Tab-separated table of C-alpha atoms in Angstrom:
chain	number	residue	atom	x	y	z
A	1	UNK	CA	-78.377	-24.533	24.514
A	2	UNK	CA	-76.413	-21.545	25.837
A	3	UNK	CA	-73.662	-22.356	28.353
A	4	UNK	CA	-71.406	-20.309	30.634
A	5	UNK	CA	-68.140	-22.044	31.612
A	6	UNK	CA	-66.023	-21.249	34.676
A	7	UNK	CA	-62.730	-23.166	34.699
A	8	UNK	CA	-59.211	-21.950	35.516
A	9	UNK	CA	-57.325	-24.768	33.772
A	10	UNK	CA	-56.759	-23.463	30.248
A	11	UNK	CA	-56.535	-26.920	28.660
A	12	UNK	CA	-59.764	-28.184	30.213
A	13	UNK	CA	-61.457	-24.850	29.565
A	14	UNK	CA	-60.674	-24.967	25.854
A	15	UNK	CA	-61.601	-28.629	25.748
A	16	UNK	CA	-65.029	-27.848	27.210
A	17	UNK	CA	-65.567	-25.067	24.702
A	18	UNK	CA	-64.634	-27.348	21.795
A	19	UNK	CA	-66.763	-30.215	23.098
A	20	UNK	CA	-69.841	-28.067	23.657
A	21	UNK	CA	-69.644	-26.104	20.413
A	22	UNK	CA	-69.039	-29.255	18.367
A	23	UNK	CA	-72.124	-30.758	20.027
A	24	UNK	CA	-74.268	-27.871	18.836
A	25	UNK	CA	-74.271	-25.741	21.993
A	26	UNK	CA	-73.441	-22.048	22.248
A	27	UNK	CA	-70.801	-20.974	24.765
A	28	UNK	CA	-72.072	-17.576	25.932
A	29	UNK	CA	-69.079	-16.785	28.172
A	30	UNK	CA	-65.906	-18.334	29.589
A	31	UNK	CA	-64.315	-17.114	32.843
A	32	UNK	CA	-61.182	-18.168	34.679
A	33	UNK	CA	-61.530	-16.718	38.195
A	34	UNK	CA	-64.049	-16.894	41.002
A	35	UNK	CA	-65.041	-13.195	41.087
A	36	UNK	CA	-65.939	-13.313	37.376
A	37	UNK	CA	-68.502	-16.088	37.712
A	38	UNK	CA	-71.542	-14.374	39.224
A	39	UNK	CA	-71.402	-11.267	36.969
A	40	UNK	CA	-71.114	-13.490	33.877
A	41	UNK	CA	-74.079	-15.633	34.916
A	42	UNK	CA	-76.247	-12.631	35.751
A	43	UNK	CA	-75.353	-10.934	32.469
A	44	UNK	CA	-75.790	-13.887	30.119
A	45	UNK	CA	-78.419	-15.929	32.028
A	46	UNK	CA	-77.484	-19.144	30.210
A	47	UNK	CA	-79.504	-22.328	29.861
A	48	UNK	CA	-76.921	-24.063	32.057
A	49	UNK	CA	-73.679	-23.163	33.856
A	50	UNK	CA	-70.632	-25.453	34.076
A	51	UNK	CA	-68.535	-24.400	37.062
A	52	UNK	CA	-65.309	-25.683	38.601
A	53	UNK	CA	-65.577	-25.935	42.409
A	54	UNK	CA	-62.127	-24.495	43.124
A	55	UNK	CA	-61.230	-21.310	41.303
A	56	UNK	CA	-58.675	-18.518	41.714
A	57	UNK	CA	-57.819	-16.608	43.776
A	58	UNK	CA	-58.362	-18.880	46.774
A	59	UNK	CA	-58.757	-22.299	45.101
A	60	UNK	CA	-61.210	-23.337	47.810
A	61	UNK	CA	-64.917	-23.314	46.930
A	62	UNK	CA	-65.348	-20.211	44.770
A	63	UNK	CA	-67.282	-22.047	42.068
A	64	UNK	CA	-69.648	-23.661	44.537
A	65	UNK	CA	-70.243	-20.352	46.321
A	66	UNK	CA	-71.047	-18.712	42.981
A	67	UNK	CA	-73.454	-21.539	42.149
A	68	UNK	CA	-75.294	-21.143	45.442
A	69	UNK	CA	-75.344	-17.360	45.116
A	70	UNK	CA	-76.638	-17.274	41.551
A	71	UNK	CA	-79.458	-19.652	42.436
A	72	UNK	CA	-80.643	-17.072	44.954
A	73	UNK	CA	-80.805	-14.521	42.131
A	74	UNK	CA	-81.985	-16.931	39.421
A	75	UNK	CA	-83.490	-19.941	41.259
A	76	UNK	CA	-84.258	-21.830	38.058
A	77	UNK	CA	-80.720	-21.607	36.618
A	78	UNK	CA	-79.337	-25.134	36.062
A	79	UNK	CA	-75.801	-25.613	37.401
A	80	UNK	CA	-73.349	-28.453	36.739
A	81	UNK	CA	-70.377	-28.332	39.118
A	82	UNK	CA	-67.054	-30.021	38.319
A	83	UNK	CA	-64.504	-31.143	40.894
A	84	UNK	CA	-61.109	-32.840	40.825
A	85	UNK	CA	-61.870	-35.008	43.846
A	86	UNK	CA	-64.800	-36.609	45.628
A	87	UNK	CA	-66.010	-33.948	48.051
A	88	UNK	CA	-69.472	-35.150	48.985
A	89	UNK	CA	-70.243	-32.198	51.261
A	90	UNK	CA	-70.247	-29.967	48.173
A	91	UNK	CA	-72.786	-32.195	46.462
A	92	UNK	CA	-75.021	-32.175	49.539
A	93	UNK	CA	-74.818	-28.398	49.890
A	94	UNK	CA	-75.592	-27.759	46.242
A	95	UNK	CA	-78.529	-30.147	46.152
A	96	UNK	CA	-79.804	-28.829	49.454
A	97	UNK	CA	-79.719	-25.295	48.118
A	98	UNK	CA	-82.003	-25.933	45.163
A	99	UNK	CA	-82.711	-29.631	44.678
A	100	UNK	CA	-83.418	-29.417	40.936
A	101	UNK	CA	-81.387	-28.583	37.870
A	102	UNK	CA	-78.116	-29.355	39.631
A	103	UNK	CA	-75.233	-31.726	39.027
A	104	UNK	CA	-71.893	-32.669	40.551
A	105	UNK	CA	-69.342	-34.518	38.420
A	106	UNK	CA	-65.686	-35.391	38.731
A	107	UNK	CA	-63.578	-33.752	36.041
A	108	UNK	CA	-62.503	-37.022	34.476
A	109	UNK	CA	-66.159	-37.544	33.560
A	110	UNK	CA	-65.725	-34.799	30.936
A	111	UNK	CA	-63.475	-37.178	29.007
A	112	UNK	CA	-66.349	-39.636	28.767
A	113	UNK	CA	-68.129	-37.444	26.265
A	114	UNK	CA	-71.484	-39.227	26.075
A	115	UNK	CA	-71.797	-39.436	29.874
A	116	UNK	CA	-70.887	-35.791	30.300
A	117	UNK	CA	-73.288	-34.541	27.632
A	118	UNK	CA	-76.056	-36.749	29.018
A	119	UNK	CA	-75.503	-35.310	32.505
A	120	UNK	CA	-75.459	-31.772	31.093
A	121	UNK	CA	-78.763	-32.356	29.302
A	122	UNK	CA	-80.372	-33.807	32.448
A	123	UNK	CA	-79.297	-30.824	34.529
A	124	UNK	CA	-80.395	-28.326	31.865
A	125	UNK	CA	-83.801	-30.038	31.820
A	126	UNK	CA	-84.215	-29.549	35.568
A	127	UNK	CA	-82.977	-32.963	36.685
A	128	UNK	CA	-80.015	-34.001	38.798
A	129	UNK	CA	-76.721	-35.639	37.882
A	130	UNK	CA	-74.514	-36.927	40.681
A	131	UNK	CA	-71.201	-38.573	39.840
A	132	UNK	CA	-71.293	-42.356	40.408
A	133	UNK	CA	-68.026	-42.179	42.377
A	134	UNK	CA	-69.538	-39.622	44.748
A	135	UNK	CA	-72.583	-41.812	45.226
A	136	UNK	CA	-70.388	-44.865	45.861
A	137	UNK	CA	-68.411	-42.966	48.485
A	138	UNK	CA	-71.608	-41.859	50.179
A	139	UNK	CA	-72.868	-45.427	50.156
A	140	UNK	CA	-69.735	-46.812	51.831
A	141	UNK	CA	-69.938	-44.142	54.540
A	142	UNK	CA	-73.656	-44.388	55.271
A	143	UNK	CA	-73.301	-46.287	58.575
A	144	UNK	CA	-76.320	-46.142	60.902
A	145	UNK	CA	-78.975	-43.952	59.339
A	146	UNK	CA	-82.517	-44.155	57.953
A	147	UNK	CA	-80.913	-45.767	54.913
A	148	UNK	CA	-80.034	-48.802	57.022
A	149	UNK	CA	-83.668	-49.904	56.665
A	150	UNK	CA	-83.332	-50.226	52.899
A	151	UNK	CA	-82.622	-53.548	51.230
A	152	UNK	CA	-79.536	-53.922	49.002
A	153	UNK	CA	-81.738	-53.674	45.895
A	154	UNK	CA	-83.490	-50.554	47.227
A	155	UNK	CA	-80.083	-48.996	47.867
A	156	UNK	CA	-79.051	-49.806	44.298
A	157	UNK	CA	-82.181	-48.098	43.010
A	158	UNK	CA	-81.627	-45.069	45.243
A	159	UNK	CA	-77.979	-44.899	44.144
A	160	UNK	CA	-79.065	-44.727	40.507
A	161	UNK	CA	-81.741	-42.160	41.379
A	162	UNK	CA	-79.039	-40.050	43.025
A	163	UNK	CA	-77.014	-40.210	39.812
A	164	UNK	CA	-80.040	-38.714	38.050
A	165	UNK	CA	-81.350	-41.712	36.088
A	166	UNK	CA	-85.019	-42.201	35.242
A	167	UNK	CA	-86.984	-45.401	35.862
A	168	UNK	CA	-86.384	-46.751	32.363
A	169	UNK	CA	-82.614	-46.401	32.671
A	170	UNK	CA	-82.637	-47.869	36.173
A	171	UNK	CA	-84.616	-50.873	34.940
A	172	UNK	CA	-82.193	-51.427	32.058
A	173	UNK	CA	-79.136	-51.066	34.336
A	174	UNK	CA	-80.454	-53.525	36.919
A	175	UNK	CA	-82.024	-55.839	34.297
A	176	UNK	CA	-85.462	-55.666	35.890
A	177	UNK	CA	-88.861	-54.385	34.795
A	178	UNK	CA	-89.932	-50.768	35.204
A	179	UNK	CA	-92.786	-52.032	37.356
A	180	UNK	CA	-90.230	-53.580	39.699
A	181	UNK	CA	-88.279	-50.318	39.801
A	182	UNK	CA	-91.456	-48.394	40.659
A	183	UNK	CA	-92.144	-50.828	43.484
A	184	UNK	CA	-88.623	-50.410	44.897
A	185	UNK	CA	-88.884	-46.615	44.668
A	186	UNK	CA	-92.206	-46.751	46.497
A	187	UNK	CA	-90.549	-48.765	49.271
A	188	UNK	CA	-87.717	-46.234	49.451
A	189	UNK	CA	-90.202	-43.378	49.824
A	190	UNK	CA	-92.079	-45.283	52.516
A	191	UNK	CA	-88.986	-46.214	54.529
A	192	UNK	CA	-87.567	-42.685	54.331
A	193	UNK	CA	-90.859	-41.271	55.588
A	194	UNK	CA	-91.710	-39.220	52.501
A	195	UNK	CA	-95.479	-38.595	52.561
A	196	UNK	CA	-97.762	-38.795	49.518
A	197	UNK	CA	-98.311	-35.022	49.665
A	198	UNK	CA	-94.711	-34.617	48.515
A	199	UNK	CA	-95.253	-36.816	45.453
A	200	UNK	CA	-93.995	-34.141	43.058
A	201	UNK	CA	-90.709	-33.826	44.916
A	202	UNK	CA	-90.183	-37.146	46.646
A	203	UNK	CA	-87.556	-38.290	44.159
A	204	UNK	CA	-85.354	-35.310	44.998
A	205	UNK	CA	-86.171	-35.575	48.710
A	206	UNK	CA	-85.060	-39.216	48.635
A	207	UNK	CA	-81.747	-38.196	47.097
A	208	UNK	CA	-81.331	-35.490	49.748
A	209	UNK	CA	-82.055	-38.052	52.449
A	210	UNK	CA	-79.403	-40.240	50.857
A	211	UNK	CA	-76.869	-37.402	50.978
A	212	UNK	CA	-77.761	-36.091	54.424
A	213	UNK	CA	-77.712	-39.478	56.164
A	214	UNK	CA	-74.462	-40.949	54.903
């Protein structure tokens, strides 16, 4: 898998390169500033991009802006965004801009090698990977919304869906059967008003509903 990395912190940048190359991936390019990101992605067209949200020169949202911009040029390009802090609006904006092949992780997740590589693979395969801490924050701030109609178990299932897990993993995590998970997901779809005609995209739409109503 070919990867482009955008990260201004030299230590983390080199750590990502070492981690990815030792895991059998090819690092096609490494950039350290915001203006370098889009040209590198358009030139190398990697299998997945790993981008820091805040990059020089402004240290605001240069990485996120590049991610959103490149997906206009290459809609299918998978993007995994890294952030130092929980900034749920970034996750919502990124998912809302493409809704597949996207991820948002906190930087300390990189140190948990298996979790990071698993998230990278999910994103590269067209799935989603949302940091559990971001999901937890969204859950605690949900207040009055369509999500209020969900049961605690349905919220647990939706939380794990938002993190990018499949039904098998959700069943294992919650120690229930896959049939039970499917039933809970069906209830989530029903309560969030996602019609059968959207069956191919309802999983992502449910996650977006989760983000947009918290």
